[in-house]
Structures are given as C-alpha cells and as structure tokens.
Coordinates of C-alpha atoms in Angstrom, one line a residue:
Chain J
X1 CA 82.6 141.4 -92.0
X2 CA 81.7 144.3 -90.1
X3 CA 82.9 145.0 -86.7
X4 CA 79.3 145.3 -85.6
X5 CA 78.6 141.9 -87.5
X6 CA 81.9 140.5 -85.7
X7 CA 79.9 141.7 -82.1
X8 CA 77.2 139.9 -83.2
X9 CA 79.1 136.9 -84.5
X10 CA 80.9 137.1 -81.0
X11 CA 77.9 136.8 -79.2
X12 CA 76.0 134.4 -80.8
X13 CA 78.4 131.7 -79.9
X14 CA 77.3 132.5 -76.8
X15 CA 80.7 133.6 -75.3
X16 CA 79.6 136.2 -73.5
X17 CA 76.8 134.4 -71.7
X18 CA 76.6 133.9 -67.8
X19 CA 74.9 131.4 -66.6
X20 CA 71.4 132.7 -64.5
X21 CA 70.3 136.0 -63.7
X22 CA 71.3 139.3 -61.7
X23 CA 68.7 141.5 -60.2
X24 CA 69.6 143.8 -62.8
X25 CA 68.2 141.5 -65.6
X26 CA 65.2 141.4 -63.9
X27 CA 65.0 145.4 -63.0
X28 CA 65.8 146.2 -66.9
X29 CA 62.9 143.6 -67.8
X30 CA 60.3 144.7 -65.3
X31 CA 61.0 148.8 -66.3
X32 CA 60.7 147.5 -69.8
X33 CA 57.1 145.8 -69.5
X34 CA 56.3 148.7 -67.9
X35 CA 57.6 150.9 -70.6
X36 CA 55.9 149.4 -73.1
X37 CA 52.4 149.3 -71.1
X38 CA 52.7 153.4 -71.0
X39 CA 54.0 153.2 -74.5
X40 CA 50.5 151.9 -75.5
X41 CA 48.4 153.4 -72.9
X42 CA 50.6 156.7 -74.6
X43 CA 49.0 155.6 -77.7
X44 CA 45.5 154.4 -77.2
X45 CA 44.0 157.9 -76.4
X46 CA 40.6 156.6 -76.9
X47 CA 41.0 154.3 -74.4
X48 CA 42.3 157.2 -71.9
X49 CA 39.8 159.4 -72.6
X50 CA 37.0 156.7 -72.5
X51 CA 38.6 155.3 -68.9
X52 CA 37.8 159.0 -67.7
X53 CA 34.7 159.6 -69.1
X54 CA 33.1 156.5 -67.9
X55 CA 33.2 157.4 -64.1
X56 CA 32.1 161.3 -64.8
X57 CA 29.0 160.3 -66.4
X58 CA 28.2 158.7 -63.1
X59 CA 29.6 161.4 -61.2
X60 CA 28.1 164.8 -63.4
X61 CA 24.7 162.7 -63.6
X62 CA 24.0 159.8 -61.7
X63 CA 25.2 161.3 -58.4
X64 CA 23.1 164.4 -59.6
X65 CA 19.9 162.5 -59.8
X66 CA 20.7 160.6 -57.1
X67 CA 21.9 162.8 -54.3
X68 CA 18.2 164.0 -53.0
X69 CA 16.7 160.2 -53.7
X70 CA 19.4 158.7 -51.1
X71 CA 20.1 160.1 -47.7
X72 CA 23.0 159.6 -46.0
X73 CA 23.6 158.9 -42.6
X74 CA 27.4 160.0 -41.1
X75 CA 29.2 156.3 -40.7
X76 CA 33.2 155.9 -40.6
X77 CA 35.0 157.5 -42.1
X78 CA 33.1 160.4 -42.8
X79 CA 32.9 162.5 -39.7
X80 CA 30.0 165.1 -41.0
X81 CA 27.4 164.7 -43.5
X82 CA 28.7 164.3 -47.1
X83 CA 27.2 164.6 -51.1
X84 CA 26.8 162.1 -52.6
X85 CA 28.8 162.6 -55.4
X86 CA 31.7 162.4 -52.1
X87 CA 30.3 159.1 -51.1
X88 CA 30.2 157.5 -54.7
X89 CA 34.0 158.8 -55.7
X90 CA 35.8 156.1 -54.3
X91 CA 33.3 153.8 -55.8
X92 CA 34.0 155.1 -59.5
X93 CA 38.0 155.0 -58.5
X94 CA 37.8 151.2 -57.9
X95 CA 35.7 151.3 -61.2
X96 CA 38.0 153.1 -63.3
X97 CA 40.5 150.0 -61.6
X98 CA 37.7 147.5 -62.3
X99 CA 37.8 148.4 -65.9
X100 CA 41.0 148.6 -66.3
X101 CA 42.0 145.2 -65.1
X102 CA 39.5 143.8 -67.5
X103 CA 40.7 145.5 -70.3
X104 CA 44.6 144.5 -69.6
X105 CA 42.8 141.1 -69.4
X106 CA 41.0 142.1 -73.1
X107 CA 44.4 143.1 -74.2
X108 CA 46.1 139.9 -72.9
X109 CA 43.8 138.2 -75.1
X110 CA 44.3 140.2 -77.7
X111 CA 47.8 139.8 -77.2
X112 CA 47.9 136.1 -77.1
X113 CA 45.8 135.9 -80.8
X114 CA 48.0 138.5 -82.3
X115 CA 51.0 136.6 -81.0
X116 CA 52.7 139.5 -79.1
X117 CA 51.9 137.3 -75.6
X118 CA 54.3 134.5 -77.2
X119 CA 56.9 137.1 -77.5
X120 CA 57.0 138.0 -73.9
X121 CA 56.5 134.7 -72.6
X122 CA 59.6 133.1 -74.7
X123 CA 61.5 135.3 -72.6
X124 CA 64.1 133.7 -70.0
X125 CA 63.0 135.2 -66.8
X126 CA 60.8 133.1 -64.9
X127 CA 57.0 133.3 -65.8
X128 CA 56.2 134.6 -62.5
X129 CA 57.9 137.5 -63.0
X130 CA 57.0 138.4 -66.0
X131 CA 53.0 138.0 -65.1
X132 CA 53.7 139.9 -62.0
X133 CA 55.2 142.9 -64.0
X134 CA 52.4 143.0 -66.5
X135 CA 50.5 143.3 -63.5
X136 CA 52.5 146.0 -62.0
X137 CA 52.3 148.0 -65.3
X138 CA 48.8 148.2 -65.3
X139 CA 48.1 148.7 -62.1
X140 CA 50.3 152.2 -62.8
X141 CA 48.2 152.6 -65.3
X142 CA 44.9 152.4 -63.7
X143 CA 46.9 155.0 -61.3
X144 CA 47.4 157.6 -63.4
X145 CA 43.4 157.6 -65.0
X146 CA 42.7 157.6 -61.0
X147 CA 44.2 160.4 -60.7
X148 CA 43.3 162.2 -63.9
X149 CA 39.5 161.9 -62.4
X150 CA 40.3 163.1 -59.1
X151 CA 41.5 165.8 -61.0
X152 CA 38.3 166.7 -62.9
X153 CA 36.3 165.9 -59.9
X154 CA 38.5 168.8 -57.5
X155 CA 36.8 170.9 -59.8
X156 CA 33.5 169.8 -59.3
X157 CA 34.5 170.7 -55.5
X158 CA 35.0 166.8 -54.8
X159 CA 37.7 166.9 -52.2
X160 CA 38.3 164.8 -49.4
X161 CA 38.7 165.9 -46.2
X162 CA 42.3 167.1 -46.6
X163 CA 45.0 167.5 -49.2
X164 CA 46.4 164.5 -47.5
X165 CA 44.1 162.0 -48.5
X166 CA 45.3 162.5 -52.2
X167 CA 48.6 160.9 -50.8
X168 CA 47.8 158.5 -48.3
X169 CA 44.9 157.0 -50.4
X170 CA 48.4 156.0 -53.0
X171 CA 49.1 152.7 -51.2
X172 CA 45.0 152.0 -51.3
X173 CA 45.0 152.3 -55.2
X174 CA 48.3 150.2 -55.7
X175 CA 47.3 146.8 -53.6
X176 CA 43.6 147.9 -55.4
X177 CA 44.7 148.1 -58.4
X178 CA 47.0 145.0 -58.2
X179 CA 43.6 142.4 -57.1
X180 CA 42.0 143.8 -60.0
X181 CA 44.5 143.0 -62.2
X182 CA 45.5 139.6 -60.9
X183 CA 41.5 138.6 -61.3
X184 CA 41.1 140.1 -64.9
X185 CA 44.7 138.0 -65.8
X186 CA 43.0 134.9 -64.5
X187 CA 40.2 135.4 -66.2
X188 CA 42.1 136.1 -69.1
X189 CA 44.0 132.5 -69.0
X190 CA 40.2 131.1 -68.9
X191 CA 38.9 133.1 -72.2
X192 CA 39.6 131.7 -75.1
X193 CA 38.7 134.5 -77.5
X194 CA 37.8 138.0 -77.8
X195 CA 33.9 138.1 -77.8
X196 CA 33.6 136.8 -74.7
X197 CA 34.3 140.1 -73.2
X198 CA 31.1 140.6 -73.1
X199 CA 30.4 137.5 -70.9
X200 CA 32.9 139.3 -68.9
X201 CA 31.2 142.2 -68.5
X202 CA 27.7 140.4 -67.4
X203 CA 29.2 138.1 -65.0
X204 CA 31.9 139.9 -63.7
X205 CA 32.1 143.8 -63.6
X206 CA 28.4 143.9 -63.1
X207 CA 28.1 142.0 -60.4
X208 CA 31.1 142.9 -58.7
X209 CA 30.3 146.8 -59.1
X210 CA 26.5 146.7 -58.1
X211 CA 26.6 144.3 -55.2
X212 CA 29.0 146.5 -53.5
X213 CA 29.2 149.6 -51.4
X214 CA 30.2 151.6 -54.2
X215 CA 26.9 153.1 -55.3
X216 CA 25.4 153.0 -51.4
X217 CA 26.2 151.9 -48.0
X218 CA 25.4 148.3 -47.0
X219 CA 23.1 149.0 -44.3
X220 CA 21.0 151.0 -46.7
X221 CA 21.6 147.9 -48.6
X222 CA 20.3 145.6 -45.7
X223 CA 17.1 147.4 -45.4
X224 CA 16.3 146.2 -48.7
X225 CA 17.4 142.6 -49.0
X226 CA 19.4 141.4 -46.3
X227 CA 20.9 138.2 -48.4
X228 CA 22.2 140.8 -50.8
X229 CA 23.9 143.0 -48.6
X230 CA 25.5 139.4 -47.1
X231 CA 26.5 139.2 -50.7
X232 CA 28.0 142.7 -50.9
X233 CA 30.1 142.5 -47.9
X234 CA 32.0 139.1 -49.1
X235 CA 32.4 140.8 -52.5
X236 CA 36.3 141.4 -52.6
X237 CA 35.4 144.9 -54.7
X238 CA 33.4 146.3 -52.0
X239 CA 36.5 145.7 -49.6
X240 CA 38.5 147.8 -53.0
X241 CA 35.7 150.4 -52.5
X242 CA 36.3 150.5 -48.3
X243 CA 39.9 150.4 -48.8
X244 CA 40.1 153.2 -51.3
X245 CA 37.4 155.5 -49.0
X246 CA 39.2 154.9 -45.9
X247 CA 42.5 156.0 -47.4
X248 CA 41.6 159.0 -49.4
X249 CA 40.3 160.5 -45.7
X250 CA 44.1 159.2 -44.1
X251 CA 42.5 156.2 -42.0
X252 CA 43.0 152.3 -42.7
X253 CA 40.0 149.8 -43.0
X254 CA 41.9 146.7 -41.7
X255 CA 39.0 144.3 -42.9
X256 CA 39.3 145.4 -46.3
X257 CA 43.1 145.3 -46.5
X258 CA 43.4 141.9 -45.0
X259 CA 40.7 141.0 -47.6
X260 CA 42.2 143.0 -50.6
X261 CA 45.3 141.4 -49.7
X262 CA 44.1 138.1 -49.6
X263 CA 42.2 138.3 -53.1
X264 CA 45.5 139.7 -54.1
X265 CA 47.2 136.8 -53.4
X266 CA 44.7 134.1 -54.8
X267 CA 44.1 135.6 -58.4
X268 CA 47.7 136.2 -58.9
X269 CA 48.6 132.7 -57.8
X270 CA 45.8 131.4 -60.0
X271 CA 47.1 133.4 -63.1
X272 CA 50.1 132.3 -62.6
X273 CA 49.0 128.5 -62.1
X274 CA 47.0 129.2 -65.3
X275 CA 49.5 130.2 -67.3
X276 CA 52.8 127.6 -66.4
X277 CA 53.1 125.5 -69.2
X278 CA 53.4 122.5 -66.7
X279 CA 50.2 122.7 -65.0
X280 CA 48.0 125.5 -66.4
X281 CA 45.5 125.1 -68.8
X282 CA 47.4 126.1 -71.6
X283 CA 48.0 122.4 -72.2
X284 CA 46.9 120.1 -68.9
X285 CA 49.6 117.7 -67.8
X286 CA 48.0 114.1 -68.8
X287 CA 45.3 115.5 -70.4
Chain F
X1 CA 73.2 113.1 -78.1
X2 CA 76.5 115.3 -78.1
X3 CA 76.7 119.3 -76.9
X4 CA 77.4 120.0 -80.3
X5 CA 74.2 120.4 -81.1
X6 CA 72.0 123.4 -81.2
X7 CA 68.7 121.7 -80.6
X8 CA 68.3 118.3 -79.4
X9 CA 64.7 116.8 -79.7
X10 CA 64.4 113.2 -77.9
X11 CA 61.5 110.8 -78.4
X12 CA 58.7 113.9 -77.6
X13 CA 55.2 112.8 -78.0
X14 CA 52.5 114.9 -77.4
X15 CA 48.6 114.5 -77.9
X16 CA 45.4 116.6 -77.3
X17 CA 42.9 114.5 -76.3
X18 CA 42.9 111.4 -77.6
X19 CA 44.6 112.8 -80.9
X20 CA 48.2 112.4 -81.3
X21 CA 49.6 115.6 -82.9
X22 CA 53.5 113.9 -82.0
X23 CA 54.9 110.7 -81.9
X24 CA 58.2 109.8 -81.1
X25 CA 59.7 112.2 -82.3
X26 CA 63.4 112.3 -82.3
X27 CA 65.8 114.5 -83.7
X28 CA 68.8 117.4 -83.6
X29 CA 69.7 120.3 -85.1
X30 CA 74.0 120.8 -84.9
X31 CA 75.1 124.4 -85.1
X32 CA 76.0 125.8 -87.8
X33 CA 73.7 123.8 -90.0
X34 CA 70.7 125.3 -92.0
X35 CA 68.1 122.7 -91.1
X36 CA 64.9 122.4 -92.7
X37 CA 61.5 120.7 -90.9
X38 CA 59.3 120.1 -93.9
X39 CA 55.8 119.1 -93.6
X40 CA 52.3 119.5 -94.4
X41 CA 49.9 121.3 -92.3
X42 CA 48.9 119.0 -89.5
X43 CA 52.0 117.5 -90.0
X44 CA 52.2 118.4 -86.2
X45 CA 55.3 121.3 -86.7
X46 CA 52.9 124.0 -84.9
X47 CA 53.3 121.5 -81.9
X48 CA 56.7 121.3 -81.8
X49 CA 57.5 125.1 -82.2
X50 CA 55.0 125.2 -78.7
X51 CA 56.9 122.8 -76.7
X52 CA 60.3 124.2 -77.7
X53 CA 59.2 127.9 -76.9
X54 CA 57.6 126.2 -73.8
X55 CA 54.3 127.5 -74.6
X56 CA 52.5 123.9 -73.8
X57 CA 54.5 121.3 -71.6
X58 CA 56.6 118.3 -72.2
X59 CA 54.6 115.2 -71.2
X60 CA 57.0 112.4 -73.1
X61 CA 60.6 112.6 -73.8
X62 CA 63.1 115.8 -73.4
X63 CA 64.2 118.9 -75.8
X64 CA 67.3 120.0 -75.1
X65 CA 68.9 123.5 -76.4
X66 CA 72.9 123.7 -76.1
X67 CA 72.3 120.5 -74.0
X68 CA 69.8 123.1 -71.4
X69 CA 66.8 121.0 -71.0
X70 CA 63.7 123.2 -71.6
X71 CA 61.5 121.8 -68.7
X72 CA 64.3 121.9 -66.0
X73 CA 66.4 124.6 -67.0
X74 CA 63.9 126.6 -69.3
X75 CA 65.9 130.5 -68.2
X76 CA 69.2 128.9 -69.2
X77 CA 67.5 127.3 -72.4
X78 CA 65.1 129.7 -73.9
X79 CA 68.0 132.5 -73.8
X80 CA 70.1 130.8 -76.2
X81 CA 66.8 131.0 -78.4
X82 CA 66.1 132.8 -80.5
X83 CA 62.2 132.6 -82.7
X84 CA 60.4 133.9 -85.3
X85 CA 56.8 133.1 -84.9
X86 CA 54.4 132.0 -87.8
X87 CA 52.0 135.1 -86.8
X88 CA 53.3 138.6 -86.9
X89 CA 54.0 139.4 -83.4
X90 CA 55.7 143.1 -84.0
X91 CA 54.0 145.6 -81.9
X92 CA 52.2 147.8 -84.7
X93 CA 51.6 150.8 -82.6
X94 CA 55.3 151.0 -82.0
X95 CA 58.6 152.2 -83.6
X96 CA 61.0 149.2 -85.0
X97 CA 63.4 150.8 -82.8
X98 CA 60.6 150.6 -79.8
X99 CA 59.8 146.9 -80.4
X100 CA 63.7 146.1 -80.6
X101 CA 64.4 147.5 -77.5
X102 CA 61.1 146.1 -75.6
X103 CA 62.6 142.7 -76.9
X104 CA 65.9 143.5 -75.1
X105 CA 64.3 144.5 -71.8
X106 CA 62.7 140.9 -71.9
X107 CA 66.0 139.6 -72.2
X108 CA 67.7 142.0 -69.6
X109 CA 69.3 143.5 -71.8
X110 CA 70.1 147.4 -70.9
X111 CA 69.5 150.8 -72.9
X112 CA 72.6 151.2 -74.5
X113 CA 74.1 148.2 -75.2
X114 CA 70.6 147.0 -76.7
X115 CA 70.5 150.2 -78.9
X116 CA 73.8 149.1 -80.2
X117 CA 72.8 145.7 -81.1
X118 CA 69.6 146.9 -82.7
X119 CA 71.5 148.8 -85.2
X120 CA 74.1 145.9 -85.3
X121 CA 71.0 143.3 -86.5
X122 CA 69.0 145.9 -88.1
X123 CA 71.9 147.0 -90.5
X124 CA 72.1 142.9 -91.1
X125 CA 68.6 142.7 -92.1
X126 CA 69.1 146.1 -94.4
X127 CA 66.3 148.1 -92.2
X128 CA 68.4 150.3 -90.5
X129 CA 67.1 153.2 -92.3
X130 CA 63.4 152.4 -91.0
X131 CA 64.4 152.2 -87.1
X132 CA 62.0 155.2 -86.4
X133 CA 59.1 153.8 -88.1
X134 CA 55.9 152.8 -87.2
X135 CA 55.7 149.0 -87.6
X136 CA 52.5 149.5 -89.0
X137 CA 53.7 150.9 -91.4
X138 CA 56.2 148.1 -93.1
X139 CA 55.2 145.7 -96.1
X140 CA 55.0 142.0 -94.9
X141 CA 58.5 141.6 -96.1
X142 CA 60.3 143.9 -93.9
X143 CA 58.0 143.0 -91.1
X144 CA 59.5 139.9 -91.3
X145 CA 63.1 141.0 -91.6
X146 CA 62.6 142.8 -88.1
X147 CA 61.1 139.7 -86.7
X148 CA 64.0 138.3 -88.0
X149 CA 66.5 140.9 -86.5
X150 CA 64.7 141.2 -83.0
X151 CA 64.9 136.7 -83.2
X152 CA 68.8 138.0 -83.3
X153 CA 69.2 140.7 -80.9
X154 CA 69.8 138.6 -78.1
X155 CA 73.0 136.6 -79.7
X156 CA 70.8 133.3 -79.8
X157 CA 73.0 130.6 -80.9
X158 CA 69.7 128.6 -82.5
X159 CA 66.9 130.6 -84.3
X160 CA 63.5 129.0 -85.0
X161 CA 61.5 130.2 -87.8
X162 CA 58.1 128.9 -88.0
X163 CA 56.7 129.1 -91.7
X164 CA 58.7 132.5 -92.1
X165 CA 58.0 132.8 -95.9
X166 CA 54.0 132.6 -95.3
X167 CA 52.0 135.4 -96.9
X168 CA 55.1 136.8 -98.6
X169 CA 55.7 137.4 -102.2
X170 CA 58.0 135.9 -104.1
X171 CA 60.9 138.7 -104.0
X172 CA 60.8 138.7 -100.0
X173 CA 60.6 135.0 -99.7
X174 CA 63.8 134.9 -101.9
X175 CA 65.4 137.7 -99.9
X176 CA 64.9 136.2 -96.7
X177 CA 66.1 132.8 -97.4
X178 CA 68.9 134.2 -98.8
X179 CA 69.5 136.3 -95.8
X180 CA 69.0 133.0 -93.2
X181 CA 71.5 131.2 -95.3
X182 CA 74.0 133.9 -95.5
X183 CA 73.5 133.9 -91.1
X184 CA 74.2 130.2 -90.9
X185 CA 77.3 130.3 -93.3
X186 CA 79.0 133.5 -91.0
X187 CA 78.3 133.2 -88.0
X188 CA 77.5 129.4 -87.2
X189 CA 74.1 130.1 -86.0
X190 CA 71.9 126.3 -85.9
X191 CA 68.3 127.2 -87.7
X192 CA 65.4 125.2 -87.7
X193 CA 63.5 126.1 -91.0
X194 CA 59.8 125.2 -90.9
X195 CA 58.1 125.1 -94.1
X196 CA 55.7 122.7 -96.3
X197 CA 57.0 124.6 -99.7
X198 CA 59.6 121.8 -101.2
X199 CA 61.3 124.8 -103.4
X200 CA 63.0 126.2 -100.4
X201 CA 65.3 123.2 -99.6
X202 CA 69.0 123.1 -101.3
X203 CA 70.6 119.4 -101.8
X204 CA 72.9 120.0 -99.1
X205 CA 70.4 121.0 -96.3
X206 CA 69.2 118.5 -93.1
X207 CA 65.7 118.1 -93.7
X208 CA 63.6 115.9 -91.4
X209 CA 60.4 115.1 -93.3
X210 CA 57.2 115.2 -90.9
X211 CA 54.4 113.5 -91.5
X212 CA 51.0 113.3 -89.2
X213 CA 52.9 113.9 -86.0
X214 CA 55.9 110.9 -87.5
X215 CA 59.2 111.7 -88.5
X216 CA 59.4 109.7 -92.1
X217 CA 62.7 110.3 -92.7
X218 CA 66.1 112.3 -91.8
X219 CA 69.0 113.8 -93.7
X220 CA 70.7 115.2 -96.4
X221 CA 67.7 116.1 -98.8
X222 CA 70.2 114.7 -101.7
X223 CA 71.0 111.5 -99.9
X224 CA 67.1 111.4 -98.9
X225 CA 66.5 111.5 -102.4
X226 CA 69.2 108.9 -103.2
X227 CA 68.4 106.3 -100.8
X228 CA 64.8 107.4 -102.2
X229 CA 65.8 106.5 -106.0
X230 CA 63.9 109.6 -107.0
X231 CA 65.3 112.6 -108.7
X232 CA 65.0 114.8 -105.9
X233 CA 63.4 116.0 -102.6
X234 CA 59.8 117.2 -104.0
X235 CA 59.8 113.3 -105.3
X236 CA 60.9 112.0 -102.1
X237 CA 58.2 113.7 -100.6
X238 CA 55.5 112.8 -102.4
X239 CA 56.7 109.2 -102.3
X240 CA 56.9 109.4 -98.7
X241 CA 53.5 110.9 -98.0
X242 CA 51.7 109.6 -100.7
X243 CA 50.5 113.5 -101.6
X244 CA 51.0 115.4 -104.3
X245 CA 54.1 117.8 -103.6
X246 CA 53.2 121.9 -102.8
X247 CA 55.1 123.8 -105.4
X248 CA 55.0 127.6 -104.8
X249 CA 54.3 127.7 -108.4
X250 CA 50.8 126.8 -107.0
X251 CA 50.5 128.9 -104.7
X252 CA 51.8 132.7 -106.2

C-alpha cells in the first residue's frame, strides 16, 4: 500500500471527520459553485456571444426605428430629454438578466436529466445553501454580459449621465439579477423536461418583458390601455427595469427595491420549498 | 440495528400514487462487506438509491448511514456517502481534474488538500495520467472509473453504485468489479452493488434479492442458494422470481 492509498485508507474510516460544518466549508463550497458556473459560462461562447447580441439588435435597430415614432417626455430620473436608445438600455440590461435566469433555469433542467443536479444536491451542506449559491453564480454571470453590453453601447455614445452610474447601478444588477434567478429556479423545479422552454418563453419572458416599462414609459402606456399599464406597474420586471434606470443615473427608486426585494424573497423561498425532498414536489409528502 | 453497519435500511416503504415501488423494506449493509442489491428493473432499486441520496423523502420507516439518520441528520449522513449514479453525471465540458475538484468544493473540501486526494483516488482508479483531460473525451469505461474516484474523494466510509457496469463492455465491467472488490478488501469501505446481471455476484457476497418493491430473500448468495437447494444464485433467482435469470451472455 501506498502512502497516498494509506491517506485514503485513513480517511475513509472516517477518522478524520468532525462532526458539522465551519464557515469555511461553506465558503470553499459556495466559491466552488461559482467556479464551476464561470467554468462553463468560460466555455459556452455561444451562449456569451448570443447573451450580447440579443440586446444590440434591439439597441442598433429597434431603438433606431423607434426613436422618431416615440417621444419622450423628461420624467425622473432623467433630468433633460434623452434617445431612446438611453431610455430602452436599462430595459435590455434587465433582459440580458431576464434571459439569463431562464437559461440557468434551462440548464438546471438540463442538469437534473443529465444527472449532474444529483451530484450537487448529494452534497452535505444544507439545500438552502447550495440553491442560494447557484443563484449567486449566475447572477455574476448575468453581471459580467451586463457589463460587456454597456460596453458596446459607450461606443454607440450610450452613457449615463456620469461615470458614476456604471458603479452605483452594481448593487441594482445584483438584487436584479438575484429575483430573476430565484423565479427561473422555481420555474425550473415545476418543468419537467427540456421542451417546455418554449412554454417558458411565451408565458414568461414575454409577458414579463413587454408589459413593462422597458420598451416605454407607463404613462405612454396608460394612454393606450389603462388595464395594461395597471398590469405593467405590478409586474415585478418593470420594478427590475426602474431599479436598474434609477441606479445607473446614482438615485434609488424605493418602490422598486422594496418590490425587487420582495420578489426576491418569494421565488427563492419557493425554489427552495420546491426542491426539499420533504415537502417539494420532487416527491410530495403523503402523496 | 448495531453502529457497525455502514448502511442501515428499516422497514422503508415508499409509493407513487397508488403504486407501491417499496414495501417494507428492511435491510443493512456492515462495513467492510461487498454487498450486492440484485434485482430486475422495477424491482424498485432506482427508489431506494433516491431516498438514500435524499433526492425524494422518507415517508415510512428510517435509513440510517454510520447510525446518521438521513431525514434528521442528512449533513452528518450524506458526507459519509459516497455514490456513483446510474447516469453519467461527469461534467463533459470539463477537465477530470476540474470535475474532481468541483466535487471537493461540494464537500468543503479546500484547493490543496483536494488536489492531493484527487491524485490519491485517481492513481487508485489508474487515470492519473488523464487528469487534464476533457471528460468528454474518455471511453465509458474510464468515465466510470472517475465517477468512481470522485464517489471516493471525500473518504466516504459507504459507496453506492447504482447499475455501475451498465453500457460497458465486457473488459471494463470486469475491470471495475475487480477494482470495487479490491476497495472493500483494503480499506474496509461498506458497498452497496446494484445490479440485475446474476454473473457479477461471488458465493461469498451479501446479496438481498429484490423483487417488485419486496425483499425475497437476504444473505450469503451460497447459503441463499443452499437453503434454496439449487446449484447456485442465477437458480435461486429464477426460482424466487419465477423469471428467467439475465445472463450477460445475453446481453454482449
């Protein structure tokens, strides 16, 4: 026997085992669910370059179109007349979010057919926590293709108001990023296979992206159809949208934090309802 | 039922719907002992592996790991386990090394020490050399020696291996039976063997012979056999279920 072999042997009588867990067991577990999200984020270029294409499109040609269709009056927190293609940027930030909470919901499905959600739920660390890192991993995620459009749209001379914002709008796209997540990872304990991404797509991103102020202000909205613009404002993405616009010119919408917050708090309690083995749906107690 | 044993499975029933998938069933694994869970498909082993890896709840009765009850005390429990799924579960866009160490982070285990013990199990499983590797691109075989390795990396003192020969051909599934066997006799690690092929199963192993959800019978498969009056444990079997045995003759 090795010595290695005689480590191993060691250990798997357990000898070295303390009973519960430090903080630093959960630390090295969270960085590593994070690791391993950037690891495949790393290697899914498609999906990168396909995050940041999406909300260009709607910036380089659907703001184009639509700038001299829609006028805009000043309202908070714009101070002066904007473009549209200003107005509509925090819209396709809370999309590029949108997206990619559905898709880390896609790939939790994906991951629970291919098995590779057994492997990190048979860990010891409390389900909770484990959810709540996968959350946290791709909400860092959704982050960094935020930021890689921000980028491309500086050089289409869509700036906020100051430097600043880039910073202080941060905070916006983390709780943002984090009730986007938490809904697409309930939604993803509800699915039960792959194709029904596509119901996911007509009954949620839809919905949630169009009835919201991301493409146009609610009281343009309310001119139109004032039942619809009662929809948009109780739409949790709008108050994403409001949140994210506020920030990225260095003010707070408290409305849409309390609300972000709040939606926050429900999905991830749901997902993580969902997916306890003793009283999710994975297998209902007394069912 | 004593704290010897590795795995300690007490009158669990479980049912979807109206269908019972387990009834009653009762059972331990000691450590040290190579312990094989035979049964045809249905036979309700898929179930089992799912409440011990706490993927669906326990409704009836209690399963115990190093006398850690897996609904009160699942932390405590689940890291003395150690399990090789039926499905692949490697991450295929990612190194061995990469999927090791992900594996460790789940278990809190830190950088350096969990490099070390992935070479440590890797150089066990004779895939040392392929640590930098894409899992993609392994052969079924060593994809299922890694599975087997990253099952290890955490010191388990019980490892699970749901249908680990599946798919493979017949030079792997040799090779990794060996391999288990070879685990059990150094380093007193308890396995739980799931399989419905009868040609795995020496004389000497526990077997506990599963039938729709039911455990038929427990023991020695030579004393099964005896008690039996058959020749062996592929008779046994088929006297027990009233099916024709699977050979793996059949099925290469």
């Amino acid at each position: 026997m090795t010595m290695l072999e005689q480590g191993l042997d060691k250990s798997s009588r357990g000898e070295e085992l303390q009973p519960g867990f430090t903080w630093r067991h959960y630390g090295i577990c969270a960085s590593g669910i994070i690791w391993r999200e950037a690891l495949r984020f790393i290697h899914q270029r498609e999906r990168f370059v396909s995050a940041l294409v999406r909300p260009l499109v709607w910036l380089f040609i659907f703001a184009a179109g639509f700038r001299s269709v829609l006028g805009l009056s000043i309202i908070p927190p714009y101070r002066t007349y904007i473009h549209y293609q200003d107005y509509i940027t925090p819209g396709l930030m809370a999309m590029i979010q949108l997206f990619n909470g559905m898709q880390s919901s896609l790939s939790m499905i994906y991951d629970r057919e291919m098995g590779n959600m057994r492997t990190l739920l048979v860990s010891p660390l409390p389900r909770w926590f484990l959810l709540t890192s996968k959350l946290v991993a791709g909400t860092l995620v959704s982050i960094m293709q935020v930021y890689a459009y921000l980028l491309v749209a500086w050089f289409w001379n869509v700036v906020p108001d100051s430097l600043w914002g880039y910073v202080t709008v941060l905070p916006a796209l983390l709780i943002s990023g984090f009730m986007l997540g938490a809904l697409g990872m309930f939604i993803s304990s509800a699915i039960k296979q792959l194709e029904n991404f596509a119901g996911v797509m007509n009954f949620v991103i839809f919905p949630m992206f169009f009835a919201s102020s991301a493409l146009y202000p609610l009281w343009k909205v309310r001119m139109g159809s004032p039942w619809l613009a009662d929809y948009c404002a109780i739409n949790p993405f709008t108050h994403a949208v409001e949140l994210i616009r506020f920030a990225l010119y260095q003010q707070v919408n408290w409305v849409s934090l309390a609300v972000v917050a709040g939606c926050t708090a429900v999905f991830l309690a749901g997902a993580i309802i969902a997916y306890d083995p003793s009283r999710g749906m994975l297998s209902r107690k007394g069912g | 039922m004593s704290d010897a044993s590795a795995l300690d499975v007490a009158h669990v029933s479980h049912a979807y719907g109206t269908r019972k998938a387990l009834d009653d069933v009762t059972f331990a694994v000691p450590a040290g002992r190579f312990c094989v869970l035979l049964g045809p498909n249905g036979a309700g082993k898929s179930t089992l592996f799912a409440l011990i890896t706490r993927l669906f709840a326990m409704r009836h009765g209690a399963i115990r790991i190093f006398g850690h009850d897996v609904a009160t005390t699942p932390g405590e429990a689940l890291r003395r386990l150690g399990v090789v799924f039926q499905a692949r579960t490697l991450d295929l866009d990612l190194s061995v090394q990469q999927n090791l160490a992900y594996h460790a982070a789940l278990h809190g285990i830190g950088k350096a020490r969990s490099r070390a013990l992935a070479q440590a199990v890797l150089e066990r499983v004779g895939m040392a050399d392929r640590a930098g590797d894409k899992a993609r691109d392994l052969s079924g075989g060593q994809m299922r020696r890694v599975e087997i390795a990253r099952a290890l990396l955490h010191g388990p003192r019980l490892l699970l291996l749901d249908e680990p020969t599946v798919g493979l051909d017949m030079q792997a599934r040799t090779d990794i039976l060996a391999y288990v066997r070879r685990l059990v006799a150094e380093t007193g690690i308890g396995v739980l063997w799931t399989t419905h092929l009868l040609d795995e199963i020496h004389p000497d192993d526990d077997v506990i012979i599963m039938h729709k959800g039911v455990i038929l019978q427990q023991g020695r498969a030579g004393a099964i056999a005896a008690a039996l009056d058959v020749a062996d444990i592929k008779a046994a079997f088929a006297r027990l279920t009233g099916s024709r045995p699977v050979d793996v003759s059949e099925l290469v």
